[in-house]
Each structure stands twice: as structure tokens, then as C-alpha cells.
Amino acid sequence: MAQDPRTQPVSGHQTPLFEAERATATGSPQRITPGPVTVITHSADGIVGLDANRLIRVFNPAMERLTGLERGSVLGRPCHEVLQVLDIQGSRLCDTVCPVARCDSGTFDVEGTIATSNGQKLAVDLNYSVLCSRTGALKAAIVNVRDLGQLHQVNHIRSVLLASVSHELQTPISIIKAYANTLARADARWSEETVRDKLKAIEEESDRLSRLVTRLLYTSRLEAGAVSLNPMVIDLAKEAQRVALRLAETDETHEILVSFPGDFPPVMGDPEKVDQVLMNLIENAIKFSPQGGPVTVEGSVSGDEVLVTIADQGIGIGARDREHVFDLFYRASDSTARQFPGTGLGLHICRNLVHAHGGRIWVDSEPGVGSRFTFTLPIRHDD
């Protein structure tokens, strides 16, 4: 029976698998057929192949993308010079627990970081498959490299979600429970006005819970790409006026002013989704303007798109936070902003919905002066 070419003894420190990879890298004509080389080339994980001298003989395209290094510049170089693997304590893995350096036959899994071409450290999971001779000499090794950045980001989002949601849920639940217990006391006689006030508070906190749960569910649908648009012609000026009036009925501290030119063009969009963007941005302006003052909603036209700007005279946003305010679960680091409740969902939802309509969204702000959130939508053109 013919021996598997991938496990044949090394000749000249290279297996046939490594020879095939080297031939491909140097541009030699080669007929591509399904087999080890094809699998390595198209693998989503980075793959590094080492010969008996721990020199790199395989460096697949996924590895090029992870590191930013070109295959031609790393083939034939020692692995430790190229990857510069560090363990989670920041120590050189080659000096501590490198399976290839120890030459232990078998498979091994190590988490650490590798260096990219721009000097960044990339968190990765390295799975080693090491083949040694009976005398303990290295014959060959394959290292599968998987980027852990996305996994770490997911874990971070999960932690932030739990912290934010736990805090935001606890407050209304505590208020509802306290008022309900008060009203249920058998030894007290409450006036009609007191009962009405406490029931109103329970209703308001219940609405707050409902909005939070709705936003969480909506965000999960957005992230899963499960939200579709039902576009139609929208009179954006009327929509903005309607949303402003609805919010003005529940707020006595701020004056909401809507200003659109008379010849403002129609846009194509999903009315429900556009309303949600307007609602989130105006509510945000109100919340972060605790001293009151005007909140303006202005429309303008620029080229083939319309611009809608919601401006306030509130606490503003610092430069460090402005580039992150649309990120999922992001909360401003400023201590003043931290005094206001929130989960960091509203602006993230706005960005996703505006982008789904082919528009853009950004913020201009100055601490202590106020913020101007602007989003765009394409103008509807008759065919």
C-alpha cells in the first residue's frame, strides 16, 4: 500500500506537501487538483508549515491576511522570527511552552499573540500538530492560527450587555415593586390623588421596561440581519413634525422646533424605521439637555440627498467619545454623561437603520455647548 505523502519521512527537511506549497509560491506551473495544497490555500484559518529546522515552508493566504505579511517574504525564515509568539503573560512562547521547540509529537493548543506587519499584537489560538522521529528529532509541524479578536469582542459585548441591562432593569423593577407594595398595604388608607400618582409612576416605569426590551430585541434582529425595509415615498418634513409633537406632549422642559424648507423633496424609505431614527435622536437630545432649552430639527438638501439635523444645547460629547457613540452598548466615559440612564442601544440602532436606507449619520459636538446629530437619506427621483 502506498504511503500517505503527508507522512513520508522528510527528505532535505521538506515533505512533498511543503514542496508543493513552495512550487506554488515561486510561480512554477502546477495543475490544481483537490488535495492538501488546495485545502490549505482555501482554509479560513491561518496555516503555517514548518520543516525539520523550524523554517517556514507553508504560509497560506489566510495567514497573509492575519499578519499582513507576504508569503514570499517569510518562506524559509525561522518561525520565531516571523510570528514572535507571546503567551498570555507576555513571555516569548518559544522560550516557555512551544510544542515545536520541545518536539513533542501530537497536537497542542496554545493561546497567545502574534505580531502583525504594522507592529500590532493579534490575539490568536494556535493549534500545533507536531511530528517527531523516534529519536526525538523534529520532522515537520503544522500550526493552525485562528484570530480570537472577534471572540474577545463578543465576550466583551456580552459582559457589557449583562452589566448595562442588569442596571437598567433593576431601577424600574425596584420602583414598580415598591409602589405596588405600598398600595397593597392593608393597614394604610391612601387618598385618591396618592393612588393615582403611584399608579402613574408604575405605568411610566412599565413603559420604560417595555422600551428597553423592545430595543434589545430590535438590536438582536438588526445584528442578525433580520430587519427588512418596506420603502415608500415619505414626506420627511411631516414625519419630523409628527414625531416632534408626540414627544412634546410628554415633555414640558424643552421646546422642540421643526424647520424644513417649503420645497423639501420627498425621499424613499420605510416610514416606521425613519420615525424610529427621528424618535431616538430627539429623545437623546432631550435626555442630555437636563437644563432644558430648544431642541431643533432642521432639514436641508445637498446634491442627491437630504440632511436632517437634530441639535440641542445640552452637555455635549467629548472628542474621545464622539467616534464611538454609535457603537453597540457604548456609553460615554465622561462622568457627567454617566449620570443619565441608558444602554448604548439607541444610536447604534439609528446608524444601522440609516445605513440600511443608503444614508450616512454623524455627530458634531462640544462639551458644555451641545450636540448636532445629522443623518442623510437619498432623494427620491422619478424614473
Short mmCIF file of C-alpha atoms in Angstrom, two decimals:
data_model
loop_
_atom_site.label_atom_id
_atom_site.label_comp_id
_atom_site.label_asym_id
_atom_site.label_seq_id
_atom_site.Cartn_x
_atom_site.Cartn_y
_atom_site.Cartn_z
CA MET A 1 0.00 0.00 0.00
CA ALA A 2 1.30 3.41 -0.96
CA GLN A 3 2.34 5.58 1.99
CA ASP A 4 0.44 8.80 2.61
CA PRO A 5 2.70 11.52 1.11
CA ARG A 6 1.91 13.82 4.03
CA THR A 7 3.55 11.42 6.50
CA GLN A 8 6.55 10.25 4.45
CA PRO A 9 9.98 10.73 6.06
CA VAL A 10 11.46 14.14 5.46
CA SER A 11 13.96 14.37 2.65
CA GLY A 12 16.06 17.53 2.64
CA HIS A 13 13.93 18.81 5.55
CA GLN A 14 10.82 19.06 3.35
CA THR A 15 7.79 16.84 2.91
CA PRO A 16 6.09 16.61 -0.50
CA LEU A 17 3.32 18.79 0.96
CA PHE A 18 5.83 21.56 1.65
CA GLU A 19 7.41 21.10 -1.80
CA ALA A 20 4.01 21.62 -3.42
CA GLU A 21 3.45 24.78 -1.41
CA ARG A 22 6.92 26.08 -2.33
CA ALA A 23 6.35 25.42 -6.00
CA THR A 24 3.12 27.37 -5.86
CA ALA A 25 4.80 30.27 -4.07
CA THR A 26 7.56 30.54 -6.67
CA GLY A 27 5.07 30.57 -9.52
CA SER A 28 6.01 27.19 -11.03
CA PRO A 29 3.25 25.75 -13.25
CA GLN A 30 1.10 23.40 -11.27
CA ARG A 31 -2.25 21.81 -12.02
CA ILE A 32 -4.59 22.47 -9.09
CA THR A 33 -6.45 19.35 -8.02
CA PRO A 34 -8.41 18.69 -4.85
CA GLY A 35 -5.92 17.73 -2.16
CA PRO A 36 -3.88 19.02 0.78
CA VAL A 37 -2.50 22.09 -1.02
CA THR A 38 -5.97 23.19 -2.18
CA VAL A 39 -7.35 22.75 1.33
CA ILE A 40 -4.51 24.76 2.86
CA THR A 41 -4.85 27.54 0.29
CA HIS A 42 -8.58 27.98 0.83
CA SER A 43 -8.63 27.42 4.58
CA ALA A 44 -10.31 30.21 6.59
CA ASP A 45 -7.72 29.67 9.35
CA GLY A 46 -4.13 30.71 9.03
CA ILE A 47 -1.82 27.75 8.42
CA VAL A 48 1.95 27.71 8.91
CA GLY A 49 4.03 24.67 7.95
CA LEU A 50 7.48 24.10 9.46
CA ASP A 51 10.24 21.77 8.33
CA ALA A 52 12.75 19.87 10.46
CA ASN A 53 14.78 23.04 11.03
CA ARG A 54 11.67 25.01 12.14
CA LEU A 55 11.82 27.04 8.95
CA ILE A 56 8.55 28.18 7.39
CA ARG A 57 7.63 26.19 4.26
CA VAL A 58 3.83 26.86 4.24
CA PHE A 59 2.19 30.25 4.75
CA ASN A 60 -1.34 30.26 3.35
CA PRO A 61 -3.42 33.29 2.18
CA ALA A 62 -5.41 33.40 5.43
CA MET A 63 -2.13 33.77 7.30
CA GLU A 64 -1.14 36.62 5.00
CA ARG A 65 -4.40 38.39 5.83
CA LEU A 66 -3.97 37.86 9.57
CA THR A 67 -0.41 39.13 9.75
CA GLY A 68 -0.20 41.49 6.78
CA LEU A 69 2.97 39.67 5.74
CA GLU A 70 3.55 38.38 2.19
CA ARG A 71 4.25 34.69 1.80
CA GLY A 72 7.33 35.29 -0.32
CA SER A 73 8.92 37.34 2.45
CA VAL A 74 8.55 34.66 5.14
CA LEU A 75 9.19 31.33 3.39
CA GLY A 76 12.49 29.86 4.54
CA ARG A 77 12.69 32.04 7.65
CA PRO A 78 12.59 30.72 11.24
CA CYS A 79 9.10 30.62 12.72
CA HIS A 80 10.01 32.52 15.88
CA GLU A 81 11.37 35.46 13.86
CA VAL A 82 8.18 35.84 11.83
CA LEU A 83 5.38 35.18 14.30
CA GLN A 84 7.02 36.43 17.51
CA VAL A 85 4.52 34.45 19.57
CA LEU A 86 3.90 35.62 23.13
CA ASP A 87 1.85 33.80 25.74
CA ILE A 88 -0.93 35.47 27.71
CA GLN A 89 1.64 36.71 30.27
CA GLY A 90 3.64 38.42 27.53
CA SER A 91 6.56 35.97 27.66
CA ARG A 92 8.07 34.53 24.49
CA LEU A 93 6.31 31.25 23.82
CA CYS A 94 9.43 29.84 22.14
CA ASP A 95 11.24 30.17 25.47
CA THR A 96 8.47 28.58 27.54
CA VAL A 97 5.90 26.13 26.16
CA CYS A 98 6.41 25.95 22.39
CA PRO A 99 5.48 22.36 21.34
CA VAL A 100 7.74 22.59 18.30
CA ALA A 101 10.77 23.60 20.37
CA ARG A 102 10.11 20.75 22.81
CA CYS A 103 9.49 18.41 19.88
CA ASP A 104 6.60 16.56 21.44
CA SER A 105 4.66 14.52 18.91
CA GLY A 106 0.94 15.16 18.99
CA THR A 107 -1.47 18.08 18.93
CA PHE A 108 -1.31 21.03 21.30
CA ASP A 109 -3.43 24.14 21.79
CA VAL A 110 -1.98 27.44 22.99
CA GLU A 111 -3.48 30.94 23.27
CA GLY A 112 -1.24 33.92 22.76
CA THR A 113 -0.46 36.84 20.49
CA ILE A 114 1.48 37.17 17.26
CA ALA A 115 3.00 40.25 15.65
CA THR A 116 1.46 41.80 12.53
CA SER A 117 3.28 43.74 9.85
CA ASN A 118 2.25 47.09 11.37
CA GLY A 119 3.55 46.16 14.82
CA GLN A 120 0.16 45.31 16.34
CA LYS A 121 -0.38 42.33 18.62
CA LEU A 122 -3.09 39.94 17.43
CA ALA A 123 -4.80 37.60 19.92
CA VAL A 124 -4.84 34.11 18.42
CA ASP A 125 -5.42 30.46 19.20
CA LEU A 126 -2.56 28.30 17.90
CA ASN A 127 -3.20 24.60 17.33
CA TYR A 128 0.06 22.68 16.78
CA SER A 129 0.34 19.32 15.05
CA VAL A 130 3.90 18.12 15.61
CA LEU A 131 5.59 15.07 14.03
CA CYS A 132 8.85 13.84 15.54
CA SER A 133 11.12 10.88 14.83
CA ARG A 134 11.67 8.04 17.28
CA THR A 135 14.90 9.70 18.35
CA GLY A 136 13.08 12.89 19.28
CA ALA A 137 14.12 14.95 16.26
CA LEU A 138 11.56 17.22 14.62
CA LYS A 139 10.34 16.01 11.25
CA ALA A 140 7.61 18.59 10.48
CA ALA A 141 4.90 20.65 12.13
CA ILE A 142 1.69 22.37 11.10
CA VAL A 143 0.31 25.32 13.08
CA ASN A 144 -3.33 26.37 12.65
CA VAL A 145 -3.79 30.01 13.65
CA ARG A 146 -7.26 31.38 14.45
CA ASP A 147 -7.99 35.05 15.13
CA LEU A 148 -9.54 35.46 18.60
CA GLY A 149 -10.28 39.16 18.17
CA GLN A 150 -13.92 38.60 17.18
CA LEU A 151 -14.44 36.10 20.01
CA HIS A 152 -12.97 38.56 22.53
CA GLN A 153 -15.22 41.28 21.13
CA VAL A 154 -18.28 39.05 21.51
CA ASN A 155 -17.31 38.25 25.10
CA HIS A 156 -16.80 41.95 25.82
CA ILE A 157 -20.21 42.81 24.34
CA ARG A 158 -21.79 40.04 26.41
CA SER A 159 -20.22 41.44 29.59
CA VAL A 160 -21.29 45.00 28.78
CA LEU A 161 -24.78 43.80 27.90
CA LEU A 162 -25.20 41.97 31.19
CA ALA A 163 -23.92 44.95 33.18
CA SER A 164 -26.00 47.53 31.30
CA VAL A 165 -29.21 45.55 31.15
CA SER A 166 -28.96 44.47 34.78
CA HIS A 167 -28.60 48.10 35.87
CA GLU A 168 -31.32 49.43 33.56
CA LEU A 169 -33.78 46.69 34.55
CA GLN A 170 -33.16 46.96 38.26
CA THR A 171 -34.28 50.58 38.62
CA PRO A 172 -37.81 50.32 37.13
CA ILE A 173 -38.37 46.91 38.71
CA SER A 174 -37.47 48.29 42.14
CA ILE A 175 -39.79 51.29 41.69
CA ILE A 176 -42.70 49.16 40.47
CA LYS A 177 -42.25 46.71 43.33
CA ALA A 178 -42.01 49.47 45.95
CA TYR A 179 -45.11 51.32 44.76
CA ALA A 180 -47.10 48.12 44.34
CA ASN A 181 -46.19 47.02 47.89
CA THR A 182 -47.14 50.45 49.22
CA LEU A 183 -50.55 50.42 47.55
CA ALA A 184 -51.19 46.86 48.74
CA ARG A 185 -50.67 47.63 52.42
CA ALA A 186 -53.78 46.64 54.35
CA ASP A 187 -53.04 48.99 57.26
CA ALA A 188 -52.95 52.19 55.17
CA ARG A 189 -55.61 54.39 53.64
CA TRP A 190 -54.40 56.30 50.62
CA SER A 191 -56.06 59.33 49.09
CA GLU A 192 -57.30 59.09 45.53
CA GLU A 193 -54.58 61.52 44.40
CA THR A 194 -51.83 59.44 46.04
CA VAL A 195 -53.10 56.24 44.44
CA ARG A 196 -53.30 57.95 41.06
CA ASP A 197 -49.73 59.32 41.35
CA LYS A 198 -48.27 55.96 42.31
CA LEU A 199 -50.16 54.13 39.58
CA LYS A 200 -48.89 56.70 37.09
CA ALA A 201 -45.33 56.05 38.25
CA ILE A 202 -45.87 52.30 37.86
CA GLU A 203 -47.20 52.88 34.34
CA GLU A 204 -44.20 55.06 33.42
CA GLU A 205 -41.68 52.54 34.73
CA SER A 206 -43.52 49.73 32.93
CA ASP A 207 -43.24 51.74 29.70
CA ARG A 208 -39.54 52.19 30.39
CA LEU A 209 -39.13 48.43 30.77
CA SER A 210 -41.08 47.86 27.57
CA ARG A 211 -38.87 50.27 25.62
CA LEU A 212 -35.71 48.60 26.90
CA VAL A 213 -36.89 45.09 26.00
CA THR A 214 -38.08 46.31 22.59
CA ARG A 215 -34.70 47.88 21.86
CA LEU A 216 -32.84 44.76 22.93
CA LEU A 217 -34.98 42.55 20.70
CA TYR A 218 -34.70 45.01 17.82
CA THR A 219 -30.92 45.19 18.19
CA SER A 220 -30.63 41.40 18.09
CA ARG A 221 -32.68 41.36 14.88
CA LEU A 222 -30.51 44.07 13.35
CA GLU A 223 -27.32 42.20 14.21
CA ALA A 224 -28.77 39.04 12.67
CA GLY A 225 -29.79 40.92 9.51
CA ALA A 226 -33.44 40.02 10.14
CA VAL A 227 -34.87 43.54 9.75
CA SER A 228 -36.24 44.31 6.29
CA LEU A 229 -37.32 47.65 4.82
CA ASN A 230 -40.71 48.45 3.30
CA PRO A 231 -39.80 51.55 1.27
CA MET A 232 -42.33 54.09 0.10
CA VAL A 233 -42.44 57.80 -0.64
CA ILE A 234 -42.04 59.81 2.57
CA ASP A 235 -42.76 63.46 3.28
CA LEU A 236 -39.93 63.80 5.78
CA ALA A 237 -40.99 67.24 6.95
CA LYS A 238 -44.41 65.92 8.02
CA GLU A 239 -42.88 62.87 9.66
CA ALA A 240 -40.48 65.03 11.68
CA GLN A 241 -43.32 67.34 12.74
CA ARG A 242 -45.46 64.39 13.84
CA VAL A 243 -42.68 62.81 15.91
CA ALA A 244 -41.80 66.16 17.49
CA LEU A 245 -45.41 66.80 18.51
CA ARG A 246 -45.70 63.35 20.05
CA LEU A 247 -42.59 63.91 22.18
CA ALA A 248 -43.54 67.49 23.07
CA GLU A 249 -46.72 66.19 24.70
CA THR A 250 -44.67 64.32 27.30
CA ASP A 251 -42.00 67.00 27.91
CA GLU A 252 -42.56 70.43 29.44
CA THR A 253 -38.90 71.44 29.82
CA HIS A 254 -37.83 71.64 26.19
CA GLU A 255 -39.17 73.44 23.15
CA ILE A 256 -38.96 71.26 20.04
CA LEU A 257 -38.66 73.35 16.88
CA VAL A 258 -39.03 71.81 13.40
CA SER A 259 -37.77 73.70 10.35
CA PHE A 260 -37.88 72.38 6.78
CA PRO A 261 -37.85 74.41 3.53
CA GLY A 262 -41.11 74.55 1.60
CA ASP A 263 -39.64 72.81 -1.45
CA PHE A 264 -38.13 69.96 0.56
CA PRO A 265 -38.05 66.91 -1.76
CA PRO A 266 -39.63 63.54 -0.97
CA VAL A 267 -37.45 60.57 -0.04
CA MET A 268 -37.80 56.82 -0.37
CA GLY A 269 -37.75 54.98 2.92
CA ASP A 270 -39.52 52.85 5.46
CA PRO A 271 -41.72 55.26 7.48
CA GLU A 272 -41.60 53.14 10.62
CA LYS A 273 -37.78 52.90 10.55
CA VAL A 274 -37.30 56.60 9.74
CA ASP A 275 -39.68 57.50 12.59
CA GLN A 276 -37.58 55.38 14.90
CA VAL A 277 -34.41 57.23 13.90
CA LEU A 278 -36.10 60.60 14.50
CA MET A 279 -37.58 59.41 17.80
CA ASN A 280 -34.26 58.09 19.13
CA LEU A 281 -32.30 61.22 18.16
CA ILE A 282 -34.87 63.69 19.57
CA GLU A 283 -35.23 61.67 22.78
CA ASN A 284 -31.44 61.64 23.06
CA ALA A 285 -31.30 65.43 22.64
CA ILE A 286 -33.93 65.89 25.36
CA LYS A 287 -32.26 63.48 27.78
CA PHE A 288 -28.82 65.07 27.52
CA SER A 289 -30.19 68.63 27.88
CA PRO A 290 -31.21 68.47 31.55
CA GLN A 291 -31.40 72.27 31.86
CA GLY A 292 -33.99 72.46 29.11
CA GLY A 293 -33.69 74.76 26.13
CA PRO A 294 -34.64 74.34 22.49
CA VAL A 295 -34.21 71.14 20.51
CA THR A 296 -34.23 71.84 16.78
CA VAL A 297 -34.98 69.52 13.89
CA GLU A 298 -33.80 71.05 10.63
CA GLY A 299 -33.97 69.76 7.07
CA SER A 300 -31.77 70.77 4.13
CA VAL A 301 -30.77 69.49 0.69
CA SER A 302 -27.29 68.71 -0.60
CA GLY A 303 -26.90 67.22 -4.06
CA ASP A 304 -28.80 63.94 -4.36
CA GLU A 305 -29.54 63.61 -0.66
CA VAL A 306 -31.42 65.34 2.13
CA LEU A 307 -29.93 66.14 5.53
CA VAL A 308 -31.80 66.13 8.82
CA THR A 309 -30.05 67.66 11.84
CA ILE A 310 -31.22 67.32 15.44
CA ALA A 311 -29.46 69.89 17.62
CA ASP A 312 -29.53 70.57 21.36
CA GLN A 313 -27.85 72.86 23.88
CA GLY A 314 -27.01 70.08 26.32
CA ILE A 315 -23.90 68.65 27.93
CA GLY A 316 -22.19 67.77 24.64
CA ILE A 317 -19.82 64.90 23.84
CA GLY A 318 -16.05 64.83 24.33
CA ALA A 319 -13.67 64.18 21.43
CA ARG A 320 -12.67 60.77 22.81
CA ASP A 321 -16.28 59.57 22.80
CA ARG A 322 -17.54 61.07 19.54
CA GLU A 323 -16.05 58.37 17.31
CA HIS A 324 -17.64 55.60 19.41
CA VAL A 325 -21.11 56.91 20.24
CA PHE A 326 -22.71 54.78 17.50
CA ASP A 327 -21.01 51.57 18.70
CA LEU A 328 -23.13 48.84 20.26
CA PHE A 329 -23.59 49.32 24.04
CA TYR A 330 -21.14 52.23 24.11
CA ARG A 331 -21.61 54.70 26.93
CA ALA A 332 -19.70 57.99 27.11
CA SER A 333 -16.81 57.91 29.56
CA ASP A 334 -17.50 61.44 30.82
CA SER A 335 -18.73 61.41 34.42
CA THR A 336 -21.49 63.91 33.60
CA ALA A 337 -22.89 61.73 30.82
CA ARG A 338 -22.73 58.67 33.09
CA GLN A 339 -25.34 60.27 35.34
CA PHE A 340 -28.01 59.65 32.70
CA PRO A 341 -29.56 56.17 32.33
CA GLY A 342 -29.08 54.27 29.09
CA THR A 343 -27.80 51.09 27.46
CA GLY A 344 -26.00 52.43 24.40
CA LEU A 345 -28.56 50.91 22.03
CA GLY A 346 -30.40 53.90 20.57
CA LEU A 347 -27.63 55.47 18.49
CA HIS A 348 -26.43 52.07 17.31
CA ILE A 349 -29.94 51.32 16.05
CA CYS A 350 -30.04 54.73 14.32
CA ARG A 351 -26.79 54.06 12.48
CA ASN A 352 -27.91 50.63 11.27
CA LEU A 353 -31.27 51.92 10.04
CA VAL A 354 -29.76 54.95 8.28
CA HIS A 355 -27.13 52.76 6.58
CA ALA A 356 -29.87 50.32 5.52
CA HIS A 357 -31.51 53.25 3.67
CA GLY A 358 -28.24 54.10 1.91
CA GLY A 359 -27.65 57.14 4.11
CA ARG A 360 -24.96 58.41 6.48
CA ILE A 361 -25.02 59.61 10.09
CA TRP A 362 -22.53 61.58 12.18
CA VAL A 363 -22.28 63.92 15.16
CA ASP A 364 -20.68 67.31 15.78
CA SER A 365 -20.44 68.23 19.42
CA GLU A 366 -18.66 70.32 22.00
CA PRO A 367 -18.77 69.63 25.74
CA GLY A 368 -20.90 72.17 27.57
CA VAL A 369 -22.28 73.62 24.33
CA GLY A 370 -24.41 70.87 22.81
CA SER A 371 -24.58 68.29 20.02
CA ARG A 372 -25.73 68.18 16.40
CA PHE A 373 -26.65 64.74 15.06
CA THR A 374 -27.08 64.67 11.28
CA PHE A 375 -28.29 61.86 9.04
CA THR A 376 -28.86 61.74 5.31
CA LEU A 377 -31.31 59.92 3.03
CA PRO A 378 -31.25 59.67 -0.76
CA ILE A 379 -33.71 61.90 -2.64
CA ARG A 380 -36.48 60.07 -4.50
CA HIS A 381 -36.15 60.50 -8.25
CA ASP A 382 -39.00 59.72 -10.64
CA ASP A 383 -37.93 57.24 -13.31
#
